[in-house]
Amino acid sequence: MAAKRYSSPYLAGVGLGLVLLASFFITGHGLGASGSMMSAVVAVEKVFLPEHVNKNEYLAKYGGGDKNPLKDWYVFELVGVLVGGLISGALAGRVKKETNHGPQITKRRRWVFAVIGGALFGFGARLARGCTSGVALSGGAVLSLGAWITMMSIFAGAYALAFVFRKLWI
Amino acid sequence: MFAPLEITYDFSLEISLLIGFLIGIGFGFFLERGGFGNSRKLALQFYFRDLTVFKVMFTAIVTAMTGMIFFNAFGWLDLDSIYINPTYLWPGIVGGLIMGAGFVIGGY
């Protein structure tokens, strides 16, 4: 089956907005992504250094004492994201193994940069108390001032460096 | 005001996690529908060649925002119980800039 085209971004946006609205209506909070990675990290840390997790206030919030870091709303939500993405991709015939990059670089180079970029993004997300999902999207919808500042900073940082890294993409 | 439902009806952890899983399915579904599964498509926004991210994100923000205002006006949703991300100016700016760098380097 040939891959179908993506939906209209406005249609996808309304769908995403209704999911976000449902999240606020049912749970009182929005969506997230990077927090679940934090939970996963704390889960591993807890296996090797349980004392450290208990003593560090920030880590304890995720998995101190009897709390299982993986029994967390955002962790379950993120597993759902994988399933939902797979369903959408399968329905549109888009499920395949691929590496997305510009024509001027190799696959290997793209993977190296993916790891570097991912690490930076994860670090930045901890500093800003959330990523594009938890802060820019969810915080944006409740008009949090800090969320909008972080959203603008994300775009500013990316646009400022876009020229330097243009060969990765174009 | 009977919403947020989780607060009014005091859901058990299991129910809450199940809801999280189901909401996640919707989240992932519409992200993929919009093309967020393709990192190059996302990164091309920084070269003004594909503005999907802006269109999807701001449509979603406006949709959710409008819905919340209506639900509150109907007397359903208590906006005081909604989580509003606290503002920490400099961590927000520096973290955002680092995320932006990560976004254009890593593609997501």
Short mmCIF file of C-alpha atoms in Angstrom, two decimals:
data_model
loop_
_atom_site.label_atom_id
_atom_site.label_comp_id
_atom_site.label_asym_id
_atom_site.label_seq_id
_atom_site.Cartn_x
_atom_site.Cartn_y
_atom_site.Cartn_z
CA MET A 1 0.00 0.00 0.00
CA ALA A 2 1.39 3.39 -0.93
CA ALA A 3 1.80 5.78 1.99
CA LYS A 4 -1.06 8.24 2.21
CA ARG A 5 -0.39 11.95 2.57
CA TYR A 6 -0.45 13.50 6.02
CA SER A 7 -3.69 15.09 7.19
CA SER A 8 -4.24 18.78 6.88
CA PRO A 9 -2.23 20.36 9.73
CA TYR A 10 -5.34 22.27 10.80
CA LEU A 11 -7.37 19.07 11.05
CA ALA A 12 -4.57 17.33 12.99
CA GLY A 13 -4.35 20.47 15.14
CA VAL A 14 -8.05 20.37 16.02
CA GLY A 15 -7.75 16.65 16.83
CA LEU A 16 -4.72 17.26 19.01
CA GLY A 17 -6.47 20.21 20.66
CA LEU A 18 -9.49 18.06 21.53
CA VAL A 19 -7.20 15.42 23.09
CA LEU A 20 -5.49 18.17 25.08
CA LEU A 21 -8.89 19.53 26.12
CA ALA A 22 -9.97 16.03 27.20
CA SER A 23 -6.81 15.76 29.29
CA PHE A 24 -7.55 19.03 31.09
CA PHE A 25 -11.23 18.17 31.48
CA ILE A 26 -10.60 14.71 32.92
CA THR A 27 -7.34 15.11 34.84
CA GLY A 28 -6.86 18.84 35.36
CA HIS A 29 -3.48 18.82 33.64
CA GLY A 30 -2.18 18.69 30.09
CA LEU A 31 0.03 16.34 28.09
CA GLY A 32 3.72 15.64 28.48
CA ALA A 33 6.67 13.71 27.14
CA SER A 34 10.03 14.51 28.75
CA GLY A 35 8.78 13.86 32.29
CA SER A 36 8.28 10.18 31.45
CA MET A 37 11.93 9.92 30.39
CA MET A 38 12.79 11.40 33.77
CA SER A 39 10.70 8.68 35.43
CA ALA A 40 12.51 6.04 33.39
CA VAL A 41 15.89 7.44 34.43
CA VAL A 42 14.84 7.49 38.09
CA ALA A 43 13.60 3.89 37.78
CA VAL A 44 17.08 2.79 36.64
CA GLU A 45 18.78 4.97 39.25
CA LYS A 46 16.60 3.46 41.96
CA VAL A 47 17.85 -0.05 41.15
CA PHE A 48 21.48 0.94 41.68
CA LEU A 49 21.32 3.91 44.08
CA PRO A 50 18.02 3.83 46.01
CA GLU A 51 19.48 5.93 48.83
CA HIS A 52 20.48 8.68 46.45
CA VAL A 53 16.97 8.79 44.98
CA ASN A 54 15.48 9.12 48.47
CA LYS A 55 17.88 11.84 49.56
CA ASN A 56 17.59 14.00 46.46
CA GLU A 57 14.36 15.95 46.70
CA TYR A 58 13.93 16.25 42.94
CA LEU A 59 14.48 12.53 42.29
CA ALA A 60 12.36 11.55 45.31
CA LYS A 61 9.43 13.37 43.75
CA TYR A 62 9.59 10.88 40.88
CA GLY A 63 10.36 7.71 42.81
CA GLY A 64 11.27 8.21 46.47
CA GLY A 65 10.35 5.67 49.17
CA ASP A 66 7.71 3.17 48.07
CA LYS A 67 6.77 5.08 44.96
CA ASN A 68 7.35 3.14 41.75
CA PRO A 69 8.63 5.72 39.26
CA LEU A 70 7.02 3.86 36.37
CA LYS A 71 3.53 3.84 37.90
CA ASP A 72 3.06 7.36 36.71
CA TRP A 73 0.38 9.04 34.57
CA TYR A 74 2.88 10.46 32.08
CA VAL A 75 4.66 7.13 31.67
CA PHE A 76 1.39 5.41 30.76
CA GLU A 77 0.48 8.32 28.54
CA LEU A 78 3.79 8.04 26.68
CA VAL A 79 3.23 4.30 26.08
CA GLY A 80 -0.15 5.32 24.66
CA VAL A 81 1.59 7.83 22.38
CA LEU A 82 3.66 5.02 20.86
CA VAL A 83 0.54 2.91 20.32
CA GLY A 84 -1.46 5.83 18.90
CA GLY A 85 1.34 6.80 16.53
CA LEU A 86 1.60 3.21 15.35
CA ILE A 87 -2.17 2.99 14.75
CA SER A 88 -2.16 6.23 12.73
CA GLY A 89 0.92 5.18 10.77
CA ALA A 90 -0.47 1.71 10.07
CA LEU A 91 -3.81 3.11 8.85
CA ALA A 92 -1.96 5.38 6.44
CA GLY A 93 0.59 2.79 5.29
CA ARG A 94 3.49 4.79 6.69
CA VAL A 95 5.02 2.20 9.01
CA LYS A 96 8.55 1.51 7.84
CA LYS A 97 12.15 1.67 8.99
CA GLU A 98 13.76 4.87 7.79
CA THR A 99 16.24 7.58 8.75
CA ASN A 100 15.06 11.08 7.94
CA HIS A 101 17.79 13.48 6.93
CA GLY A 102 18.78 15.98 4.24
CA PRO A 103 20.43 14.80 0.99
CA GLN A 104 23.90 16.12 1.88
CA ILE A 105 24.71 13.90 4.85
CA THR A 106 25.01 10.19 5.57
CA LYS A 107 22.68 8.12 7.71
CA ARG A 108 25.42 7.59 10.26
CA ARG A 109 26.04 11.30 10.64
CA ARG A 110 22.32 11.89 11.16
CA TRP A 111 22.27 9.31 13.95
CA VAL A 112 25.25 10.89 15.70
CA PHE A 113 23.57 14.29 15.59
CA ALA A 114 20.28 12.77 16.72
CA VAL A 115 21.95 11.57 19.92
CA ILE A 116 23.65 14.94 20.54
CA GLY A 117 20.45 16.87 19.83
CA GLY A 118 18.37 14.54 21.94
CA ALA A 119 20.73 14.90 24.89
CA LEU A 120 20.64 18.70 24.62
CA PHE A 121 16.86 18.69 24.35
CA GLY A 122 16.53 16.46 27.41
CA PHE A 123 18.83 18.69 29.45
CA GLY A 124 17.02 21.84 28.38
CA ALA A 125 13.67 20.28 29.17
CA ARG A 126 14.73 19.59 32.76
CA LEU A 127 15.92 23.19 33.19
CA ALA A 128 12.65 24.59 31.82
CA ARG A 129 10.50 22.10 33.77
CA GLY A 130 9.14 20.49 30.63
CA CYS A 131 9.41 20.15 26.88
CA THR A 132 7.40 21.10 23.82
CA SER A 133 4.47 18.95 25.01
CA GLY A 134 4.30 19.76 28.70
CA VAL A 135 5.33 23.40 28.53
CA ALA A 136 4.85 24.83 25.02
CA LEU A 137 1.63 22.96 24.13
CA SER A 138 -0.08 22.38 27.49
CA GLY A 139 1.27 25.45 29.25
CA GLY A 140 0.58 27.47 26.12
CA ALA A 141 -3.10 26.46 26.20
CA VAL A 142 -3.52 27.68 29.79
CA LEU A 143 -1.68 30.91 28.95
CA SER A 144 1.12 30.36 31.43
CA LEU A 145 3.54 33.26 30.99
CA GLY A 146 6.58 31.05 31.63
CA ALA A 147 5.35 28.50 29.11
CA TRP A 148 5.10 31.11 26.36
CA ILE A 149 8.55 32.46 27.21
CA THR A 150 9.99 28.95 27.00
CA MET A 151 8.13 28.28 23.74
CA MET A 152 9.57 31.42 22.17
CA SER A 153 13.03 30.51 23.50
CA ILE A 154 12.81 27.07 21.87
CA PHE A 155 12.01 28.60 18.49
CA ALA A 156 14.64 31.33 19.01
CA GLY A 157 17.36 28.79 19.84
CA ALA A 158 16.49 26.62 16.87
CA TYR A 159 16.24 29.47 14.36
CA ALA A 160 19.48 31.00 15.65
CA LEU A 161 21.38 27.79 14.91
CA ALA A 162 19.45 26.72 11.80
CA PHE A 163 22.05 28.14 9.40
CA VAL A 164 24.92 26.34 11.13
CA PHE A 165 23.20 22.96 10.90
CA ARG A 166 21.50 23.43 7.52
CA LYS A 167 23.37 20.52 5.93
CA LEU A 168 21.61 18.08 8.23
CA TRP A 169 18.25 18.91 6.70
CA ILE A 170 18.46 20.67 3.33
CA MET B 1 -18.57 22.39 38.41
CA PHE B 2 -17.92 18.69 38.12
CA ALA B 3 -14.65 18.82 36.21
CA PRO B 4 -11.71 18.09 36.29
CA LEU B 5 -13.36 14.68 36.71
CA GLU B 6 -10.36 13.14 38.42
CA ILE B 7 -10.59 15.64 41.26
CA THR B 8 -14.38 15.49 41.67
CA TYR B 9 -14.63 11.70 41.56
CA ASP B 10 -11.28 10.89 43.17
CA PHE B 11 -10.15 8.22 40.68
CA SER B 12 -8.05 5.27 41.82
CA LEU B 13 -4.46 5.14 40.56
CA GLU B 14 -5.31 2.29 38.18
CA ILE B 15 -8.17 4.22 36.55
CA SER B 16 -6.02 7.30 36.32
CA LEU B 17 -3.20 5.38 34.61
CA LEU B 18 -5.66 3.77 32.18
CA ILE B 19 -6.98 7.22 31.27
CA GLY B 20 -3.40 8.37 30.75
CA PHE B 21 -2.81 5.47 28.37
CA LEU B 22 -5.98 6.23 26.38
CA ILE B 23 -5.24 9.96 26.18
CA GLY B 24 -1.71 9.06 25.06
CA ILE B 25 -3.16 7.02 22.18
CA GLY B 26 -5.08 10.08 21.02
CA PHE B 27 -1.99 12.27 21.43
CA GLY B 28 0.23 9.91 19.41
CA PHE B 29 -2.45 9.38 16.77
CA PHE B 30 -2.86 13.06 15.93
CA LEU B 31 0.88 13.78 16.13
CA GLU B 32 1.50 11.08 13.52
CA ARG B 33 -1.49 12.25 11.42
CA GLY B 34 0.05 15.70 11.25
CA GLY B 35 3.46 14.38 10.20
CA PHE B 36 5.30 14.72 13.52
CA GLY B 37 6.77 11.26 13.00
CA ASN B 38 9.13 12.65 10.40
CA SER B 39 12.06 14.56 11.87
CA ARG B 40 13.04 16.19 8.59
CA LYS B 41 9.52 17.55 8.18
CA LEU B 42 9.78 19.04 11.66
CA ALA B 43 13.25 20.47 11.10
CA LEU B 44 12.30 22.08 7.77
CA GLN B 45 10.21 24.61 9.72
CA PHE B 46 13.52 26.27 10.68
CA TYR B 47 14.18 26.88 6.97
CA PHE B 48 10.64 28.14 6.31
CA ARG B 49 9.98 25.20 4.00
CA ASP B 50 7.33 23.39 6.03
CA LEU B 51 5.31 25.18 8.67
CA THR B 52 3.32 22.14 9.81
CA VAL B 53 4.56 22.43 13.40
CA PHE B 54 3.24 25.97 13.79
CA LYS B 55 -0.09 25.14 12.20
CA VAL B 56 -0.69 22.00 14.24
CA MET B 57 0.56 23.44 17.51
CA PHE B 58 -1.26 26.73 17.45
CA THR B 59 -4.48 25.17 16.15
CA ALA B 60 -4.30 22.70 19.04
CA ILE B 61 -3.60 25.46 21.59
CA VAL B 62 -6.51 27.58 20.36
CA THR B 63 -8.86 24.56 20.23
CA ALA B 64 -8.07 23.44 23.79
CA MET B 65 -8.14 27.01 25.10
CA THR B 66 -11.54 27.75 23.53
CA GLY B 67 -12.93 24.47 24.82
CA MET B 68 -11.83 25.24 28.36
CA ILE B 69 -13.37 28.70 28.25
CA PHE B 70 -16.69 27.24 27.05
CA PHE B 71 -16.65 24.37 29.56
CA ASN B 72 -16.06 26.93 32.28
CA ALA B 73 -18.85 29.16 31.00
CA PHE B 74 -21.24 26.18 30.98
CA GLY B 75 -20.39 25.70 34.66
CA TRP B 76 -18.65 22.36 34.03
CA LEU B 77 -14.93 22.96 34.40
CA ASP B 78 -13.36 24.68 37.39
CA LEU B 79 -10.42 26.61 35.93
CA ASP B 80 -8.91 27.12 39.39
CA SER B 81 -8.21 23.38 39.54
CA ILE B 82 -6.31 23.41 36.24
CA TYR B 83 -2.54 23.10 36.48
CA ILE B 84 -0.83 26.25 35.28
CA ASN B 85 2.90 25.89 34.67
CA PRO B 86 4.73 28.17 37.13
CA THR B 87 7.03 30.82 35.70
CA TYR B 88 10.75 30.61 36.37
CA LEU B 89 12.10 33.22 34.00
CA TRP B 90 15.80 32.39 33.49
CA PRO B 91 15.57 28.60 33.67
CA GLY B 92 12.69 28.89 31.21
CA ILE B 93 14.70 31.01 28.79
CA VAL B 94 17.98 29.10 29.06
CA GLY B 95 16.24 25.71 29.00
CA GLY B 96 14.22 26.83 25.99
CA LEU B 97 17.30 27.97 24.08
CA ILE B 98 19.07 24.67 24.81
CA MET B 99 15.97 22.75 23.69
CA GLY B 100 15.91 24.82 20.51
CA ALA B 101 19.54 23.91 19.82
CA GLY B 102 18.70 20.25 20.47
CA PHE B 103 15.67 20.50 18.20
CA VAL B 104 17.56 21.77 15.15
CA ILE B 105 20.47 19.37 15.75
CA GLY B 106 18.43 16.28 16.61
CA GLY B 107 15.25 16.92 14.64
CA TYR B 108 12.64 16.47 17.34
#
